[in-house]
Tab-separated table of C-alpha atoms and ligand atoms in Angstrom:
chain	number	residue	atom	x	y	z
A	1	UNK	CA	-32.235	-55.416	-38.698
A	2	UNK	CA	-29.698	-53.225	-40.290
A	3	UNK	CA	-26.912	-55.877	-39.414
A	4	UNK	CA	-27.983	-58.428	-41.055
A	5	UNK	CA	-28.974	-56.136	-44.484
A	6	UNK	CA	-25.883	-54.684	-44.661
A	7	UNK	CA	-24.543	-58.014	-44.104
A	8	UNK	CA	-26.605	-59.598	-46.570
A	9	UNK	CA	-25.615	-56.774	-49.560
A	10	UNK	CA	-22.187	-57.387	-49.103
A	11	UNK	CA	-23.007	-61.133	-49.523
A	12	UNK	CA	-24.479	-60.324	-52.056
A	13	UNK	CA	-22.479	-57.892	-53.770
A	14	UNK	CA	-19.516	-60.496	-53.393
A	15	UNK	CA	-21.562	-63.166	-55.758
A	16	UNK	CA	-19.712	-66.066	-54.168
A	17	UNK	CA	-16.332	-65.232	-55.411
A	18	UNK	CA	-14.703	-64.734	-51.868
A	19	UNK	CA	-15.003	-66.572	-48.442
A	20	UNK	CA	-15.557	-63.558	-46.165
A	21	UNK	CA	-15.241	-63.730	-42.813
A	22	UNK	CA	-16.941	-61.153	-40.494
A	23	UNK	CA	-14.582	-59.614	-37.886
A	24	UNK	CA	-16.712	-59.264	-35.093
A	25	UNK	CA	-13.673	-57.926	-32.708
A	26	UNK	CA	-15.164	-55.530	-29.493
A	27	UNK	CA	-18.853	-56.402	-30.899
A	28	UNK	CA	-21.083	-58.377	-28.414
A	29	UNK	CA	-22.540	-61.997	-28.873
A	30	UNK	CA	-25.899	-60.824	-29.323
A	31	UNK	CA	-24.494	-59.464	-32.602
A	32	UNK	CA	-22.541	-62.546	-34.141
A	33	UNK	CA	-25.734	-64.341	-33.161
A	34	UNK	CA	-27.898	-62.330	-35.338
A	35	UNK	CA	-25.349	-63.026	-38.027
A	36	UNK	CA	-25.065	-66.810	-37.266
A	37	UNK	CA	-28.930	-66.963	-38.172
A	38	UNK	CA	-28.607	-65.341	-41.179
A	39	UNK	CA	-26.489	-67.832	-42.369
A	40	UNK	CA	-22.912	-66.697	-41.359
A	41	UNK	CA	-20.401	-69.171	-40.382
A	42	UNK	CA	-17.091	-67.468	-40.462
A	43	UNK	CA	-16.001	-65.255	-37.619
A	44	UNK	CA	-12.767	-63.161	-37.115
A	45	UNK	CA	-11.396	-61.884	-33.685
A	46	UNK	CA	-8.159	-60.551	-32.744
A	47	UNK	CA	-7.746	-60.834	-28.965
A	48	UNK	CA	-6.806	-64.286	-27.426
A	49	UNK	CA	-9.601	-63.406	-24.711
A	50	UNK	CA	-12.033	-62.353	-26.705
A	51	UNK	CA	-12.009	-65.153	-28.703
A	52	UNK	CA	-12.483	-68.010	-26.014
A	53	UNK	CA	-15.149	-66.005	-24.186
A	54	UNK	CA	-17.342	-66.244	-27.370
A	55	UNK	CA	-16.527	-69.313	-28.672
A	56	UNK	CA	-17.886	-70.670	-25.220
A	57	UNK	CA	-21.518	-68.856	-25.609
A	58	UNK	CA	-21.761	-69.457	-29.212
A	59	UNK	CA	-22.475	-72.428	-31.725
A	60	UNK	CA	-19.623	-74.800	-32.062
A	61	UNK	CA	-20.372	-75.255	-36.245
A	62	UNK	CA	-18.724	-71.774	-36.394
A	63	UNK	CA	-15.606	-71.604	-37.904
A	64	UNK	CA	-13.094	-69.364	-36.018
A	65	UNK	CA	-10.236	-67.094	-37.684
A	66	UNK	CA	-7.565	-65.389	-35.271
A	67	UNK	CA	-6.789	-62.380	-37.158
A	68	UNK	CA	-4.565	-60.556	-34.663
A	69	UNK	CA	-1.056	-60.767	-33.323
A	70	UNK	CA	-0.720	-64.299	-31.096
A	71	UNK	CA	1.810	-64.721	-28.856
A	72	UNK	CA	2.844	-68.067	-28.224
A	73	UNK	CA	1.821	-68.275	-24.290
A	74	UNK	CA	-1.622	-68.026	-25.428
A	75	UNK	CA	-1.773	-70.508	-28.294
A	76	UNK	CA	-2.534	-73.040	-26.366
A	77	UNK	CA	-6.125	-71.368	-25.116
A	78	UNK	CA	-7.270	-71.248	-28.869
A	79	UNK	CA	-5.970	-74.127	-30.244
A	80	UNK	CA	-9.308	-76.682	-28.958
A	81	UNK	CA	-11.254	-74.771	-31.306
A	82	UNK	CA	-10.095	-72.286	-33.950
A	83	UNK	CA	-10.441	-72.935	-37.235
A	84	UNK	CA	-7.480	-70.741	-38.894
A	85	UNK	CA	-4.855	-68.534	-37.747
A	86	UNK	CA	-4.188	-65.998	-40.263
A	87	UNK	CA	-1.404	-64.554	-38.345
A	88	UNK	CA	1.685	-66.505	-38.369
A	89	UNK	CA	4.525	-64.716	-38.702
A	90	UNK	CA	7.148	-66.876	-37.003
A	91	UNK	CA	8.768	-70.362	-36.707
A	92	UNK	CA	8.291	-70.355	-33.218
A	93	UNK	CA	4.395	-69.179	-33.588
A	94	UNK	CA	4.137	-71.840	-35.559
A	95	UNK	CA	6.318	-74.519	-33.786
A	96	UNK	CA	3.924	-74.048	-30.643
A	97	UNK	CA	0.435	-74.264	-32.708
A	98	UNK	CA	1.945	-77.898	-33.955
A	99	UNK	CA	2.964	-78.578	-30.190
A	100	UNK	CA	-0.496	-77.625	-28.696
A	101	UNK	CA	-2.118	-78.988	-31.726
A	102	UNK	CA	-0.437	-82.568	-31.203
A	103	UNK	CA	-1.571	-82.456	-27.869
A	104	UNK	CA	-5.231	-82.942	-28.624
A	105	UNK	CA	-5.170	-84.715	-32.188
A	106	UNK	CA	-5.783	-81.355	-34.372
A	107	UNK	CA	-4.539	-80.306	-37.492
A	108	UNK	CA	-4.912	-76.738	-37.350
A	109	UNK	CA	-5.193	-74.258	-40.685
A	110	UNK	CA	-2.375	-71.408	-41.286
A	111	UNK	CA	-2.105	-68.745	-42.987
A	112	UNK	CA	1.782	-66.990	-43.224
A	113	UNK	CA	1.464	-62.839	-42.638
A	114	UNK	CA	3.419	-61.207	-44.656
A	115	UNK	CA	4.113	-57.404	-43.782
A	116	UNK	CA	3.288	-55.538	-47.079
A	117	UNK	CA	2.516	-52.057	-45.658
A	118	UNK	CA	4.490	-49.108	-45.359
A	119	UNK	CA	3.226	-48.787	-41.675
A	120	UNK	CA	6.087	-49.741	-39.695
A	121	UNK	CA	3.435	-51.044	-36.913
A	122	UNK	CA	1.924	-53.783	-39.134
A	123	UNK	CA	3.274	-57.441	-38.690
A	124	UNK	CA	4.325	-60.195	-40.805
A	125	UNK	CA	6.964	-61.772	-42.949
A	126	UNK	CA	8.679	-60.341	-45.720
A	127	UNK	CA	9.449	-62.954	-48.497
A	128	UNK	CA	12.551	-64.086	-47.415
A	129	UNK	CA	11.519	-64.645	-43.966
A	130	UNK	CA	8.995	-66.540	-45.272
A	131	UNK	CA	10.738	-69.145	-47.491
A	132	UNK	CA	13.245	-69.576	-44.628
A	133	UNK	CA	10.428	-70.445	-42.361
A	134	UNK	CA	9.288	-73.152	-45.138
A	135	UNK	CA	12.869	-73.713	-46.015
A	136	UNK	CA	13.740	-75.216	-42.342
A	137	UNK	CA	13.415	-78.856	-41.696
A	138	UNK	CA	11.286	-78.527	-38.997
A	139	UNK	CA	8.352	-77.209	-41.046
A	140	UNK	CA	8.483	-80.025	-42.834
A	141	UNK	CA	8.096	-82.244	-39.869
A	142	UNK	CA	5.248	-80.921	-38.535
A	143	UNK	CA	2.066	-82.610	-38.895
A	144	UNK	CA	-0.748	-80.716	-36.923
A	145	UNK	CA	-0.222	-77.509	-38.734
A	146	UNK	CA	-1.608	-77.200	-42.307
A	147	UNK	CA	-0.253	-74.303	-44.100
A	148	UNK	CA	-3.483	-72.684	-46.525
A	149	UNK	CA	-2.316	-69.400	-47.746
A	150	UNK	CA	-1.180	-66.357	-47.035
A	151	UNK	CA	-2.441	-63.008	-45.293
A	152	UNK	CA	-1.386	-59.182	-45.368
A	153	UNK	CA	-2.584	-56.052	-44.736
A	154	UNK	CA	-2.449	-52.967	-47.237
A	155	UNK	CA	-1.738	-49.337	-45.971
A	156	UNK	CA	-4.429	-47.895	-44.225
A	157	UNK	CA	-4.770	-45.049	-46.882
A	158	UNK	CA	-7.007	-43.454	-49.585
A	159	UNK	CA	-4.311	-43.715	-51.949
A	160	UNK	CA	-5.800	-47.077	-54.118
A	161	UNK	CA	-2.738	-47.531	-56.702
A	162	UNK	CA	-0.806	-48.034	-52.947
A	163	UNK	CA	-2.618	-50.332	-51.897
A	164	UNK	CA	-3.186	-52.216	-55.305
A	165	UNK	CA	0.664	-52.338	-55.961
A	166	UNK	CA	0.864	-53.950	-51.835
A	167	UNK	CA	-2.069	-56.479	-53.107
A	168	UNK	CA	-0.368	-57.318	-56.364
A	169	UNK	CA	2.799	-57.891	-54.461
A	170	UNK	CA	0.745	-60.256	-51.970
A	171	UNK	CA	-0.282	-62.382	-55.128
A	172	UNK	CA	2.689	-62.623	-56.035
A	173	UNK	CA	4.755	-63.937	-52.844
A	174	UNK	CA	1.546	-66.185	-52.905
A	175	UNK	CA	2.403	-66.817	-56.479
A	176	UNK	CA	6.192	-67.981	-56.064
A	177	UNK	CA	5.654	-69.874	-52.668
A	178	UNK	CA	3.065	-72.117	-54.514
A	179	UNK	CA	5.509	-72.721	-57.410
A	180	UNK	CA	8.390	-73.309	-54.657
A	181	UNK	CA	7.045	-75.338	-51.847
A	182	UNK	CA	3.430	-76.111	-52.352
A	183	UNK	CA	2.893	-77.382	-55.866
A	184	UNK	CA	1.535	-80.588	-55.055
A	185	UNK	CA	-0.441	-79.127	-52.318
A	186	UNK	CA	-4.152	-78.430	-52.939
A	187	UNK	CA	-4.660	-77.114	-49.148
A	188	UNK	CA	-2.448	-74.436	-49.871
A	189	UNK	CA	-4.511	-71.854	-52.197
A	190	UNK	CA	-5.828	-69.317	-49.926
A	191	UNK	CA	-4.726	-65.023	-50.353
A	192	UNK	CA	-6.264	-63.179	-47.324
A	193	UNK	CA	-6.839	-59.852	-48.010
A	194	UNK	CA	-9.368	-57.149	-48.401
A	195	UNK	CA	-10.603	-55.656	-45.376
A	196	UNK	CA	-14.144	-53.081	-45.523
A	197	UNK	CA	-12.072	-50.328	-47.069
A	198	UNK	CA	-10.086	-51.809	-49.738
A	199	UNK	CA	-12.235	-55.473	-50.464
A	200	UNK	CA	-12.922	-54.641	-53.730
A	201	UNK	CA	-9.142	-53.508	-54.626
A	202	UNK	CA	-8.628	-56.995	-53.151
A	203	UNK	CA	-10.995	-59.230	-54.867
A	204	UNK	CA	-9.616	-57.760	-58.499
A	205	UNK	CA	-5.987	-58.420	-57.314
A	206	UNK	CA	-6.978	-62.157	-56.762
A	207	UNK	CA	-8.314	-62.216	-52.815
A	208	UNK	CA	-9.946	-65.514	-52.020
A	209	UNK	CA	-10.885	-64.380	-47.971
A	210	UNK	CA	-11.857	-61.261	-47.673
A	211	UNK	CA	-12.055	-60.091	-43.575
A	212	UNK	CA	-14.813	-57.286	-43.231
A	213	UNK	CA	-15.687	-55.911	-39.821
A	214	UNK	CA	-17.156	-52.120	-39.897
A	215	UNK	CA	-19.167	-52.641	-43.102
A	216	UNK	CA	-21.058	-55.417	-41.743
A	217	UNK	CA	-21.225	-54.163	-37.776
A	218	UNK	CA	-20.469	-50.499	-38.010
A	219	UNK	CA	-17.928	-48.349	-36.715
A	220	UNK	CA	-15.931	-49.853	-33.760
B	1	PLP	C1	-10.061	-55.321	-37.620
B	1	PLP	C2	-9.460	-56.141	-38.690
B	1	PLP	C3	-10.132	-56.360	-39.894
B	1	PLP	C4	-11.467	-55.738	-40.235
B	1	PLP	O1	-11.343	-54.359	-40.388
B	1	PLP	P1	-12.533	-53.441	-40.963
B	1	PLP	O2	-11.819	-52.266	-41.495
B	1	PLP	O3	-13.409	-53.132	-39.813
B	1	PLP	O4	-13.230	-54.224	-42.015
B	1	PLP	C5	-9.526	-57.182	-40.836
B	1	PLP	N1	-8.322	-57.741	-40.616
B	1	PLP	C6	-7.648	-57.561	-39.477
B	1	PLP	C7	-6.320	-58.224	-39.301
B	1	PLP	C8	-8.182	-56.749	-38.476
B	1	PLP	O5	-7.497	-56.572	-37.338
């Protein structure tokens, strides 16, 4: 049962302040079951495949987060049952999810990725990417995508003041795009960020979805 203590410390040790969501990428079912009847509701993956094989075996009252880079030929296998993408990072992405989302009557949650890392590798938005994405008319027309936030990732790195000043900067694009675009929009008030080595970092900075995977199912 050590899953589900460490699991249940870090729920604990997070007193309710943060949704987390446990990524259970390249772990098996039997896992996320254990996890599920603990009380766990919130699942991250990363690959398109990976996803739809366990969201077949598994209870349908979970709620889904894609985490990983989507590519628009594959939106439509995820979009019957996901619960949020944190990942978009392009009109396009996010033209399709509408699209495919239209299709079946959905209204599917989004979360804008902005790049905030110095890791060249990492994807996402930079700011002004970002407001030209919500700055285009057809955003504004699209009504089976609900924008909720925003996600990022810090520098993988033991260097904290790096990753705090990457956090604070998150906040802060989150900060301005509310002001901008979203005032009047209560759906829009989620920061994604915090992953096992830097969730606390996170949390002080103002995280309100933390994504934990190797704390919760050990090293992948
Ligand atoms: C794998 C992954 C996580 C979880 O990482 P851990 O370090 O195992 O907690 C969080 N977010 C994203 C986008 C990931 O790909």
């Amino acid at each position: 049962m050590q899953l589900v203590s460490n699991y249940e410390n870090l729920y604990k040790a997070l007193g309710g302040k943060v949704r987390m969501v446990a990524v259970s990428k390249t772990k098996p079912v039997e896992m996320i079951r254990e996890l599920y009847d603990a009380g766990q509701r919130d699942f991250g993956e990363n690959r398109v495949q990976e996803l739809t094989a366990k969201s077949a075996v598994l209870p349908a009252d979970i709620t889904w987060h894609f985490i990983g880079h989507l590519q628009t030929n594959k939106v439509r296998f995820i979009v019957p049952f996901v619960g949020y993408i944190h990942s978009v990072d392009s009109l396009k992405l996010l033209s399709e999810i509408n699209r495919e989302a239209a299709k079946i009557n959905r209204v599917i949650n989004c979360l804008l990725q902005f790049h905030i890392a110095t890791e060249e590798t990492k994807f996402g938005l930079s700011f002004e990417e970002a407001a030209a994405l919500l700055n285009n008319p057809d955003t504004a027309r699209m009504q089976n995508v609900r924008i909720c936030g925003i996600m990022g990732m810090a520098t993988f790195t033991d260097n904290k003041q790096l990753i705090r000043n990457e956090f604070r900067q998150l906040k802060s694009h989150f900060d301005k795009l509310k002001t901008s675009y979203f005032n009047d929009d209560p759906a829009f008030r989620e920061i994604s960020m915090g992953m096992s080595n830097d969730y606390e970092i996170a949390i002080e900075e103002g995280s309100t979805m933390v994504r934990i995977g190797s704390l919760i199912f050990g090293e992948r």
